[in-house]
Coordinates of C-alpha atoms and ligand atoms in Angstrom, one line a residue:
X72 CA -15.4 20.9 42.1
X73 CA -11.9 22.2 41.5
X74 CA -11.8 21.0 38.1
X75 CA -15.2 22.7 37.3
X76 CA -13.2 26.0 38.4
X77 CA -10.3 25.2 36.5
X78 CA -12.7 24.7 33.8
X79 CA -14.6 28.0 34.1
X80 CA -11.3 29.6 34.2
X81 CA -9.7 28.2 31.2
X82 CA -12.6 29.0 28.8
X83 CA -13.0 32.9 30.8
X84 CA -10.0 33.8 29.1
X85 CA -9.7 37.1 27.2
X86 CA -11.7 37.1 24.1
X87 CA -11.2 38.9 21.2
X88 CA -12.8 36.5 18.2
X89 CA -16.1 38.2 19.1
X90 CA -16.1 40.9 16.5
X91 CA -17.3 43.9 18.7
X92 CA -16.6 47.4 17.7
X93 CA -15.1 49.6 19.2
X94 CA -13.1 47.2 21.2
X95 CA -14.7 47.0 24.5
X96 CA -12.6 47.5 27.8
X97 CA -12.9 44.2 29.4
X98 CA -14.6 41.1 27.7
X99 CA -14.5 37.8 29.0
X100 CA -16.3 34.9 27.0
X101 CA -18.6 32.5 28.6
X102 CA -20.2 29.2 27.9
X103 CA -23.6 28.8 26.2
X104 CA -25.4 31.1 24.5
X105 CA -28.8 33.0 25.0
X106 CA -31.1 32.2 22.5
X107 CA -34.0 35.0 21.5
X108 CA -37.3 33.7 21.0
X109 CA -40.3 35.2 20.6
X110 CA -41.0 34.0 24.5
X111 CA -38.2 36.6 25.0
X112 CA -39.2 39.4 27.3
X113 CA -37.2 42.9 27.8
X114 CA -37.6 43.9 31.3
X115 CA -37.0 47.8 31.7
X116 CA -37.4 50.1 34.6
X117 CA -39.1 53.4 33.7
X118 CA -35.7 55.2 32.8
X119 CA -34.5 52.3 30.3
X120 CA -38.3 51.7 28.6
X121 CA -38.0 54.0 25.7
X122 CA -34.7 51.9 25.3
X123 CA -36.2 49.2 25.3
X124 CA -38.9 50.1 22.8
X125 CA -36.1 50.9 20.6
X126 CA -34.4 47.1 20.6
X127 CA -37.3 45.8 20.1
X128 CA -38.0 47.8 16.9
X129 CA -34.6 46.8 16.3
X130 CA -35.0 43.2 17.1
X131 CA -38.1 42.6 15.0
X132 CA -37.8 43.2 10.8
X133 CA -35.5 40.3 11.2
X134 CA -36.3 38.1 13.5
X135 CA -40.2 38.7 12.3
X136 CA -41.2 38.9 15.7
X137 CA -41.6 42.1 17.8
X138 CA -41.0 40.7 22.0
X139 CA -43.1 42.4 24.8
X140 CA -41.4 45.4 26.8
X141 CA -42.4 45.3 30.2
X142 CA -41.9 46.7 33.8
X143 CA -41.6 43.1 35.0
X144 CA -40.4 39.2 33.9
X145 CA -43.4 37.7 34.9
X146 CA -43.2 34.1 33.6
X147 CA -40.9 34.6 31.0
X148 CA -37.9 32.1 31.2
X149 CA -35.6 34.7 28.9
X150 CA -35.5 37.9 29.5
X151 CA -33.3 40.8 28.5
X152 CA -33.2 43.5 31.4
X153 CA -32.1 47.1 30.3
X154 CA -31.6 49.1 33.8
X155 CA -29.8 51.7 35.6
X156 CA -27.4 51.2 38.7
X157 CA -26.5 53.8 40.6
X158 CA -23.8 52.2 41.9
X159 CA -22.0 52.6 38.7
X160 CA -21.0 56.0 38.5
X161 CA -17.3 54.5 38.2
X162 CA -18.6 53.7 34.5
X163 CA -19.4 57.9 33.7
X164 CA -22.5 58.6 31.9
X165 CA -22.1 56.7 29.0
X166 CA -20.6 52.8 29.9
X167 CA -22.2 49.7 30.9
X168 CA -22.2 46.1 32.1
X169 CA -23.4 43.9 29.5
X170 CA -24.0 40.1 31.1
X171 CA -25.0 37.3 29.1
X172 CA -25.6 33.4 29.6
X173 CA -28.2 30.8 29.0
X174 CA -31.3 32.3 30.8
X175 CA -30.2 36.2 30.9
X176 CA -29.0 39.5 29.3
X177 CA -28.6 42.4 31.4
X178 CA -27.4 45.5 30.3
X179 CA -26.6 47.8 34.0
X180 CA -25.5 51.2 33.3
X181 CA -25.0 54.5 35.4
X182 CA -27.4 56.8 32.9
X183 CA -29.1 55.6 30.0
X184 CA -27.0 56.5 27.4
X185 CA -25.0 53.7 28.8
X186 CA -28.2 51.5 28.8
X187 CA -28.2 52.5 24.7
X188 CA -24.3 51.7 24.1
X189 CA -25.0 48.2 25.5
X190 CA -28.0 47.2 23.3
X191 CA -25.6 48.4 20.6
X192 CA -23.2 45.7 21.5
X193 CA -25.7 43.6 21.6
X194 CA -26.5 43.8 18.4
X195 CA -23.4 43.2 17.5
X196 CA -23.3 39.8 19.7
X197 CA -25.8 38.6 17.5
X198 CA -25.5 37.2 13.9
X199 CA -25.0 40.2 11.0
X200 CA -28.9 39.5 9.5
X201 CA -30.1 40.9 12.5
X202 CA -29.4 44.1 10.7
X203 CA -31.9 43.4 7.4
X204 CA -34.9 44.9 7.1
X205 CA -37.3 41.6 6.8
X206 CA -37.6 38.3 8.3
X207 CA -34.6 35.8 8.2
X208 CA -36.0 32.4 8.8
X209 CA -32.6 29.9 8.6
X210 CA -31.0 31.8 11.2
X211 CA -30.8 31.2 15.2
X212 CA -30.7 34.4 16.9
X213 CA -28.3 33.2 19.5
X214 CA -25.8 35.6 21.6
X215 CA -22.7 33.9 23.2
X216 CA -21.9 34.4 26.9
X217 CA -20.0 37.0 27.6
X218 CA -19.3 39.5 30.4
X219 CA -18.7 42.8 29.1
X220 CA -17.7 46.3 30.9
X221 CA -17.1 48.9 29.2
X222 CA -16.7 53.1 28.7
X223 CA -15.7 55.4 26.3
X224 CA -12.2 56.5 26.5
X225 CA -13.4 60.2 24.8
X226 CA -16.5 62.5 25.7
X227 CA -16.3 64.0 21.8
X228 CA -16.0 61.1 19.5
X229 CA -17.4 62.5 16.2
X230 CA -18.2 62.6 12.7
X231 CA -18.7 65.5 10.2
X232 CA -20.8 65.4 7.0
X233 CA -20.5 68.7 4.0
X234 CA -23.9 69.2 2.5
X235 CA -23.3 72.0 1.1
X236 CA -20.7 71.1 -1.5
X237 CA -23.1 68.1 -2.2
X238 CA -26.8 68.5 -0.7
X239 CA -27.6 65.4 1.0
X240 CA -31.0 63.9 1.0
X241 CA -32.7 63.8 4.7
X242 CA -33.0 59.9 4.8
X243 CA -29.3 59.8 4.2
X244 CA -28.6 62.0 6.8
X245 CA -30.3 59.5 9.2
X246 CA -28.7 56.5 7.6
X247 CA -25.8 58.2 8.6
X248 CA -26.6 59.0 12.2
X249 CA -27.3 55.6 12.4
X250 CA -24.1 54.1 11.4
X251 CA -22.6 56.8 13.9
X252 CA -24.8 55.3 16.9
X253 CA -24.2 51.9 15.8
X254 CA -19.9 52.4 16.4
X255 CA -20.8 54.7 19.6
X256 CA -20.3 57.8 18.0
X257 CA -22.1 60.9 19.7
X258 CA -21.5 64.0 18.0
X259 CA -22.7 64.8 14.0
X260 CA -21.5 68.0 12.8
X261 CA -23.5 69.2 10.4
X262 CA -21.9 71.9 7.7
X263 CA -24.7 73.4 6.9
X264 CA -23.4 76.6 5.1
X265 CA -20.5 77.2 2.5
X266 CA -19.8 78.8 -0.8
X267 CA -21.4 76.9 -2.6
X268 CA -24.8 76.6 -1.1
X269 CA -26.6 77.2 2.4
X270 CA -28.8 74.3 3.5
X271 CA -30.9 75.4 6.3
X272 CA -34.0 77.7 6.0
X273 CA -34.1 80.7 8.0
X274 CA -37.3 82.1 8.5
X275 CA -36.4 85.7 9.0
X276 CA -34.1 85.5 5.8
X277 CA -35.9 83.8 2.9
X278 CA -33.7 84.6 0.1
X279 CA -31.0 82.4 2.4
X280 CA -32.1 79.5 0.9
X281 CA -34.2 80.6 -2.0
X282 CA -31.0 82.1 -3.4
X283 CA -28.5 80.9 -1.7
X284 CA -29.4 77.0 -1.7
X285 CA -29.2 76.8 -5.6
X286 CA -26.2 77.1 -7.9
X287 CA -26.3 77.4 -11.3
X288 CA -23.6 74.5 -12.3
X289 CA -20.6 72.5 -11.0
X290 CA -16.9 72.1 -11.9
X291 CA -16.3 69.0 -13.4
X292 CA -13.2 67.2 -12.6
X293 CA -10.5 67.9 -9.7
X294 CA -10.0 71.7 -9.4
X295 CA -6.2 71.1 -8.6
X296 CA -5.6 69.1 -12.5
X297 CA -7.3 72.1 -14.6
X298 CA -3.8 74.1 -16.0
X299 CA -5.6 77.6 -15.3
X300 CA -9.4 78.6 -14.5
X301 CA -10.2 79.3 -18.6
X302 CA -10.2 76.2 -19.3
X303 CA -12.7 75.0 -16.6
X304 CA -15.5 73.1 -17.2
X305 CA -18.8 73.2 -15.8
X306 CA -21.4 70.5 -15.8
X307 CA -24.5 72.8 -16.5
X308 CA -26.5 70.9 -14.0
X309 CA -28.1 73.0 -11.4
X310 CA -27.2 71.8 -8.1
X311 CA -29.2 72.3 -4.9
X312 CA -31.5 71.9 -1.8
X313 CA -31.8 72.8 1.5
X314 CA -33.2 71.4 5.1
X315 CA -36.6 73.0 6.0
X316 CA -37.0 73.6 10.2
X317 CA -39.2 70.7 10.2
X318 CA -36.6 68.6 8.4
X319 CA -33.6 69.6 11.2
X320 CA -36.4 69.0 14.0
X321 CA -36.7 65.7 12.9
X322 CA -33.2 65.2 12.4
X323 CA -32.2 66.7 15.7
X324 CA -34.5 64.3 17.5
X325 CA -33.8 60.9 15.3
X326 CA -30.0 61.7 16.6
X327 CA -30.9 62.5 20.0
X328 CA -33.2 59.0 20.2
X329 CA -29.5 57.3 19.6
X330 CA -27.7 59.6 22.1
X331 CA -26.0 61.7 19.2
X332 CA -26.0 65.4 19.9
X333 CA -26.1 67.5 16.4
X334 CA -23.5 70.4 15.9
X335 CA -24.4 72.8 13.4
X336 CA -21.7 75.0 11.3
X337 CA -22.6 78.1 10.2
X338 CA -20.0 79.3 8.1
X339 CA -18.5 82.5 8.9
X340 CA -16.8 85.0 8.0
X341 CA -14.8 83.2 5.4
X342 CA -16.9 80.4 3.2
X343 CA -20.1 82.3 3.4
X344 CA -20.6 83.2 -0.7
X345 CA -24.1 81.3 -0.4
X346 CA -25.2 84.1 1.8
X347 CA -23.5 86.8 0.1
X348 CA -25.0 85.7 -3.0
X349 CA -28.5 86.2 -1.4
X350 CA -28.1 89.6 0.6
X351 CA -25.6 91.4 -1.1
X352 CA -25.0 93.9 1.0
X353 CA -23.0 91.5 4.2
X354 CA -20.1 91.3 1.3
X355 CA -17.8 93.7 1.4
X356 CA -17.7 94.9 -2.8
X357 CA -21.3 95.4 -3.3
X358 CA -21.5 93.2 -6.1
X359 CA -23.8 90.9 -6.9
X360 CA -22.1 87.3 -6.7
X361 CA -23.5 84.1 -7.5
X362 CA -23.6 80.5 -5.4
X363 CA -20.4 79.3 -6.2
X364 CA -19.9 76.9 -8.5
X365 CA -15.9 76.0 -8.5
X366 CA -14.2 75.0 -5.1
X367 CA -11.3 76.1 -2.8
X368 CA -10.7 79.2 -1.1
X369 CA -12.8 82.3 -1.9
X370 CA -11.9 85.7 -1.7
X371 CA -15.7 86.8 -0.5
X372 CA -16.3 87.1 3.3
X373 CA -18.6 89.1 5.7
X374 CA -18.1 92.4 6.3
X375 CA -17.4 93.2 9.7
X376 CA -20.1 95.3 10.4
X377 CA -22.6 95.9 13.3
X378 CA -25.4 95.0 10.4
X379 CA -23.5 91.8 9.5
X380 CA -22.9 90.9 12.8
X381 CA -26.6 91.2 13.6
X382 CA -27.3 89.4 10.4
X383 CA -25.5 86.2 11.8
X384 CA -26.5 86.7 15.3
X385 CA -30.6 86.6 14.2
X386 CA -29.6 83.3 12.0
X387 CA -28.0 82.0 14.9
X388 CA -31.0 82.9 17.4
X389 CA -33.2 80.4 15.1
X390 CA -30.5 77.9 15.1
X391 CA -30.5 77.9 18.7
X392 CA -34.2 76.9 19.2
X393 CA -33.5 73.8 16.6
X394 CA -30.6 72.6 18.0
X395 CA -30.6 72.2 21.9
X396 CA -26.7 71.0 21.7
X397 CA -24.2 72.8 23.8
X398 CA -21.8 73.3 20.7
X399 CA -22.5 75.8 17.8
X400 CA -19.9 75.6 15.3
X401 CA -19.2 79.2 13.1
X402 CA -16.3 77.8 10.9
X403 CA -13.5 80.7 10.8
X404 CA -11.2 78.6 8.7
X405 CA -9.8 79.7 5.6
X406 CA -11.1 84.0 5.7
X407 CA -8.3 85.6 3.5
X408 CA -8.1 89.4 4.4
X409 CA -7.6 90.9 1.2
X410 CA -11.2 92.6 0.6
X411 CA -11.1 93.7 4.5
X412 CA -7.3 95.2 3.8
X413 CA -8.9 96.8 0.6
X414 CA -12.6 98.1 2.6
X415 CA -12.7 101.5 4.2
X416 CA -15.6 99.7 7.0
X417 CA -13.1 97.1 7.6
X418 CA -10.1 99.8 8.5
X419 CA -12.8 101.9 10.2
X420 CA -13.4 99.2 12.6
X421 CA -9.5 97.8 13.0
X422 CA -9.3 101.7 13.9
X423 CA -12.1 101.8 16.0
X424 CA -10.9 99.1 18.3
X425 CA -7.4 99.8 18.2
X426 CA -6.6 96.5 16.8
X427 CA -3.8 95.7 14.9
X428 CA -4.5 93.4 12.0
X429 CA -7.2 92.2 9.8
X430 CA -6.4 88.4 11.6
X431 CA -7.2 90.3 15.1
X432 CA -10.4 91.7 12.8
X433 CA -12.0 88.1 13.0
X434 CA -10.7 87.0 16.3
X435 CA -12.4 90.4 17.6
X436 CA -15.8 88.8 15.3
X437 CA -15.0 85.4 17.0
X438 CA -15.1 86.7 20.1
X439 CA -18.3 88.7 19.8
X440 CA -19.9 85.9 18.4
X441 CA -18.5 83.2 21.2
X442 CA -19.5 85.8 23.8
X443 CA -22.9 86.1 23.2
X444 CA -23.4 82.2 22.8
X445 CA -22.2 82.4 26.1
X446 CA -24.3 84.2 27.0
X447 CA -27.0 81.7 25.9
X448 CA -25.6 79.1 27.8
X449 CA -23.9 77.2 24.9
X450 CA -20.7 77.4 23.5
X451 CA -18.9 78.5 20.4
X452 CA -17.0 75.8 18.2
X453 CA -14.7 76.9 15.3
X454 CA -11.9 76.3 13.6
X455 CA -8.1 76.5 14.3
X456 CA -7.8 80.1 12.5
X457 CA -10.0 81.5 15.3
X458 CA -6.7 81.6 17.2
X459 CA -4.6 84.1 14.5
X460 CA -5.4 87.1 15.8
X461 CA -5.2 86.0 19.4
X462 CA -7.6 84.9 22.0
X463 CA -8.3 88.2 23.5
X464 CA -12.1 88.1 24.0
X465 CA -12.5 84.8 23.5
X466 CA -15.0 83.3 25.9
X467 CA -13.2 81.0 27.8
X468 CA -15.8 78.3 26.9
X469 CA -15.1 78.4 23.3
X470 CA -14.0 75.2 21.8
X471 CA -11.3 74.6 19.2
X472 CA -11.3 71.9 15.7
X473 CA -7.5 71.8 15.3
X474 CA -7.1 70.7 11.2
X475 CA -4.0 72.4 10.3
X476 CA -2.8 69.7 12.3
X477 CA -2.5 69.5 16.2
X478 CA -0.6 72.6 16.6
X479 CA -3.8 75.2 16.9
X480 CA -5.2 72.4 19.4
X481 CA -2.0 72.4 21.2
X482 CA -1.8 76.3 21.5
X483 CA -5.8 76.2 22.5
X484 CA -5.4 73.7 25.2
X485 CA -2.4 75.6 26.9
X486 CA -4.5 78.0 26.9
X487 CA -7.4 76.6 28.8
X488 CA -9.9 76.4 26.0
X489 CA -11.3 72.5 25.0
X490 CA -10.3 70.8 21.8
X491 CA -11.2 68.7 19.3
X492 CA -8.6 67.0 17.4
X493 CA -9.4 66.8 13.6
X494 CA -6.0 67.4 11.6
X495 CA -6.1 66.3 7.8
X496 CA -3.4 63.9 8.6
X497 CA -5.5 61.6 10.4
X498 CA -9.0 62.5 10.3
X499 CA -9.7 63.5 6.7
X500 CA -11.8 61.4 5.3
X501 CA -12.0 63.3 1.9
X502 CA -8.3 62.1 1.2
X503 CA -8.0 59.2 -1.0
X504 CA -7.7 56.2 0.6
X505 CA -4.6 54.2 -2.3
X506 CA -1.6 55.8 -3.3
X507 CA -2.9 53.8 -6.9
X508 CA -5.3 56.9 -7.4
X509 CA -6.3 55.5 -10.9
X510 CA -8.9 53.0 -9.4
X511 CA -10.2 55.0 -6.9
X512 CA -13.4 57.2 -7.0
X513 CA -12.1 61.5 -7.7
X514 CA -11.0 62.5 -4.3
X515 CA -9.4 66.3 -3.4
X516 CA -5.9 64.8 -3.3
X517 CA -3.9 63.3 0.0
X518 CA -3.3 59.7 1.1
X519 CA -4.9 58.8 4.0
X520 CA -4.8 54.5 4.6
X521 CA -7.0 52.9 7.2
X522 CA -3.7 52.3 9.4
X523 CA -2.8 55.6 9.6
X524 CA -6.4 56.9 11.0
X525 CA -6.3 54.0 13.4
X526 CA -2.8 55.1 14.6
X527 CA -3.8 58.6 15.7
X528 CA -3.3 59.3 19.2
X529 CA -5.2 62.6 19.8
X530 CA -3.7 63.3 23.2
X531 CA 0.3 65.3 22.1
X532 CA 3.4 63.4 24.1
X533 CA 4.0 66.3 25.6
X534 CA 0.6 66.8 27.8
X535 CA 0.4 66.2 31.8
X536 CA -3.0 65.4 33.0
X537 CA -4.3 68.5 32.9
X538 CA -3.6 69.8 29.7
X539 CA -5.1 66.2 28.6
X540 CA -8.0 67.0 30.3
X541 CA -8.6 69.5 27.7
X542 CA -8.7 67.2 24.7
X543 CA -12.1 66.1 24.1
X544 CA -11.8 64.1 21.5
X545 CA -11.9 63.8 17.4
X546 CA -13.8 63.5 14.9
X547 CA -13.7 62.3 10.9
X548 CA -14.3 64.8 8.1
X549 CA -15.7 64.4 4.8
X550 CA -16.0 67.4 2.3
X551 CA -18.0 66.7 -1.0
X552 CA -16.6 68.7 -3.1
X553 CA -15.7 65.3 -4.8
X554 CA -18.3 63.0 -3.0
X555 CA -21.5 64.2 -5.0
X556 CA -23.4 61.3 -3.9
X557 CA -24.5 59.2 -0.8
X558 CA -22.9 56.3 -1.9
X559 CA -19.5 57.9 -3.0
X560 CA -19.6 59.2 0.5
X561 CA -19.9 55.9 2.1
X562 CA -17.1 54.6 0.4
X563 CA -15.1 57.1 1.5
X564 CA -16.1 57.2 5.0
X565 CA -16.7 53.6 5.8
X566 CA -14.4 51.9 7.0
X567 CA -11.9 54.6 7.7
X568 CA -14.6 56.1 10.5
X569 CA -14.5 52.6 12.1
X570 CA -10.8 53.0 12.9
X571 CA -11.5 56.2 14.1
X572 CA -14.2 55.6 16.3
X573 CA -12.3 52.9 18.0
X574 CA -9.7 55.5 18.6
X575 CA -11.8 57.5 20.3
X576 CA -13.7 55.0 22.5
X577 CA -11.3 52.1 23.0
X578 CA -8.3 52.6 25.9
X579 CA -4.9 53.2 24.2
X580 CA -3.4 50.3 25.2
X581 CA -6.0 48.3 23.7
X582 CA -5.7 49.2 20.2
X583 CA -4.3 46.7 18.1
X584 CA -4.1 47.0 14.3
X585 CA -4.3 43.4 13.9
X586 CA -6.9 42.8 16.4
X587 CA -9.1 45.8 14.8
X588 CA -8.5 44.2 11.2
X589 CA -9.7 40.8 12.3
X590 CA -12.9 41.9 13.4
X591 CA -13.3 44.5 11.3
X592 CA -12.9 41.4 8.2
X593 CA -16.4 40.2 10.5
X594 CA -18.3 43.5 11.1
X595 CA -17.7 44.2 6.8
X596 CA -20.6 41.6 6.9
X597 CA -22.9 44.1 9.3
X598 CA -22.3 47.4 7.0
X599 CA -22.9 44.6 3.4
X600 CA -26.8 44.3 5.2
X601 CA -26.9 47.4 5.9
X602 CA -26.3 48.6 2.1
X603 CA -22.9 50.9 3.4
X604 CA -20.7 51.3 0.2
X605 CA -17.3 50.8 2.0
X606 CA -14.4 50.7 0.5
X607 CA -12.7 46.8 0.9
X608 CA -9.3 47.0 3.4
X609 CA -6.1 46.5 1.2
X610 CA -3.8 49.0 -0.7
Ligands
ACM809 C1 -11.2 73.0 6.7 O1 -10.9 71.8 6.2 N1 -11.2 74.0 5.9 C2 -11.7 73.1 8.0

């Protein structure tokens, strides 16, 4: 008897050679392993069945077999349970206990997000066909013993995607939100409207997307390497699309079926040319612009207006009944003031208000706009510049992306507001990913290895608790200026967004570079089935 306890002990040691990710909290490795068979039953209570619906889906383009859902085991010697336990509010409303051995899986959880981030694991418990889309037959579907418990270490652990810079077809999007849910991401934020196209339709404003999601042509090459804008070249190719309500309806729901909760960015008042282009009059020159077709930082914003601001505020009323998400992003980076410095409306209004700058222009549009989501019961999301002109009006459940590094977020935090942490340095998934740029697909510039996203630590030094508490997390970027395609995003993306969602989920003192590489070397074979361009680890 005591050797079959010293026994048991010596193989539940710490394991890390199972290649889950992100790193789970506590995992200890068993003996045996539960074999699926199409005898297999998943037991669900009624909170967990749609859940359970879902791994079975999962379960059966590989396996060939679809196994029965049910209230109850019945007979069935294996069955995989999926339930809630109330007593496991410790776990917040998004971990789990996963158990596994010879007769049983269980996946306990406080709510069933949990429930969801535990069949996850579970996929990745079992061998990497599980993920192709048709019947494997020289392949054991076997999942080693383990006892797993486990909770994100983040509430906002996110990933962005541009489609305006690059439309991006509908069943990429989805790819995408799958490979977010698959690494327990829950946030996609969708930049929907830019420059150089607007990609969502608004009913009340046709000419949004009838104009404004087509531009004529496309630079060709990297802005940064042309020696002055005559000699620019332009590919000629039209370049377009845009998501109908239908299409973000179904988008919104796929994500919310895998716990992902879409954030849409509506550009304003800086990168907002699209709409310019297709109602002239919210510019502030009168002239009649075109999409853009070059990239970088344009000169043409909103006009401050009361018209303007209505504009936004009816595009934003039909955005609101798509997206039931808390968060609605309205950009506010990169707005240079020179046509409000140069527009009697604009020094009407500074006047007006008894402001004192064109920077406390937009914070006064910011807050305008972030009060009246409040009012709405959700929250406005924008960028670090939303702080230049002060936070005077700014409702106090507005949310801050700090890019220009963590300074904005640091600011934004002290002041009471919630942050996101996304600065280039670390999170910038647009930045190429060799310093050997030669054999590496056009990127905007910037090194940004694998190590160095997995290094970021998106709480500052400096925080006590309760600043901390304001952090909610980070989030990768990709722009496409340069990534014109799905698969050119992939590679950029994958596997730098691993890293980062292991940041996010995966307690501090758990993250090991080494560790992450080792499994990471395994999980490559998961995102090869799945057809995900990443780029190969190395320099
Ligand atoms: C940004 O990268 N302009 C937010």
């Amino acid at each position: 008897m005591i050797n079959l306890i010293a026994l048991v002990t010596l193989v539940a040691i710490q394991d890390t050679s199972l290649a889950v990710i992100p790193r789970p909290v506590h995992m200890t490795r068993g003996t045996g392993t539960f074999l699926v068979t199409p005898a297999t039953v998943v037991v669900t209570d009624r909170a967990t069945r749609q859940i359970g619906y879902q791994l079975a889906d999962w379960l059966q383009p590989a396996t060939g077999y679809r196994l029965a859902v049910s209230g109850a085991a019945g007979t069935a010697a294996r069955t995989i349970a999926l339930r809630l336990d109330p007593t496991l509010a410790r776990l917040g409303d998004e971990g789990y206990r996963l158990s596994v051995s010879g007769t049983h899986i269980r996946i306990q959880a406080y709510r069933p997000a949990g429930v969801f981030y535990g069949v996850e694991t579970l996929r990745q418990l079992l061998p990497p066909d599980i993920f192709r889309a048709a019947p494997v037959t020289a392949v054991l579907w076997t999942v080693p013993a383990v006892e797993i418990e486990d909770m994100p270490r983040f509430a906002w652990r996110g990933a962005h995607l541009d489609v305006s810079r690059s439309f991006m077809p509908k069943e990429f999007v989805k790819k995408y939100i799958d490979l977010l849910a698959l690494h327990k991401l829950n946030r996609f934020h969708w930049h929907l409207t830019d420059d150089q196209g607007w990609r969502i339709e608004i009913k009340k404003y046709p000419l949004l997307t009838s104009i404004g999601a087509w531009r004529r042509q496309s630079l060709v090459g990297q802005q940064r390497a042309y020696a002055d804008t005559t000699q620019w070249v332009y590919d000629k190719i039209p370049h377009g699309g845009f998501y109908t309500q239908d299409d973000v309806r179904e988008i919104v729901a796929y994500a919310q079926a895998r716990f992902i909760t879409v954030v849409p960015e509506i550009e304003m008042p800086g990168h907002a040319q699209a709409a310019i282009a297709a109602y002239p009059w919210l510019g502030n020159t009168g002239e009649q612009l075109e999409v853009l077709t070059h990239w970088g930082v344009d000169q043409n914003i909103l006009n401050p207006s009361d018209s303007a601001i209505h504009f936004m505020q009816d595009v934003l009323t039909e955005v609101l009944a798509l997206f039931p998400g808390h968060w609605i992003h309205t950009g506010g980076d990169e707005a240079p003031k020179q046509q409000w410095q140069a527009s009697p409306v604009a020094q009407a209004r500074i006047k007006e208000l008894g402001l004192h700058s064109e920077n406390e222009l937009q914070s006064w549009m910011t807050a305008q706009m972030s009060q009246w989501l409040a009012a709405r019961g959700r929250a406005l999301i924008g960028w670090d510049e939303i702080l230049e002109g002060g936070t005077e009006g700014l409702a106090r459940n507005a949310v801050v992306m700090s890019w220009r590094g963590m300074d904005g977020g640091i600011a934004a935090a002290q002041a009471g507001h919630d942050v996101v942490m996304t600065p280039t340095s670390n999170t910038y998934f647009d930045y190429y990913q060799s310093q050997n740029t030669v054999n590496e697909p056009l990127a905007i510039g910037g090194f940004l290895p694998l190590d160095t996203v997995y290094a970021f630590e998106p709480v500052p030094a400096a925080f006590d608790a309760a600043q901390a508490a304001h952090i909610l997390g980070t989030q990768g970027q990709i722009w496409t200026e340069y990534q014109r395609t799905p698969k050119n995003v992939e590679y950029m993306v994958f596997p730098r967004l691993i890293a980062l969602a292991e940041v996010a989920w995966t307690p501090r003192d758990l993250r090991n570079f080494a560790d992450f590489s080792g499994r990471l070397s395994r999980h490559l074979a998961r995102l090869s089935v799945l057809d995900v361009s990443y780029r190969r680890p190395g320099p």
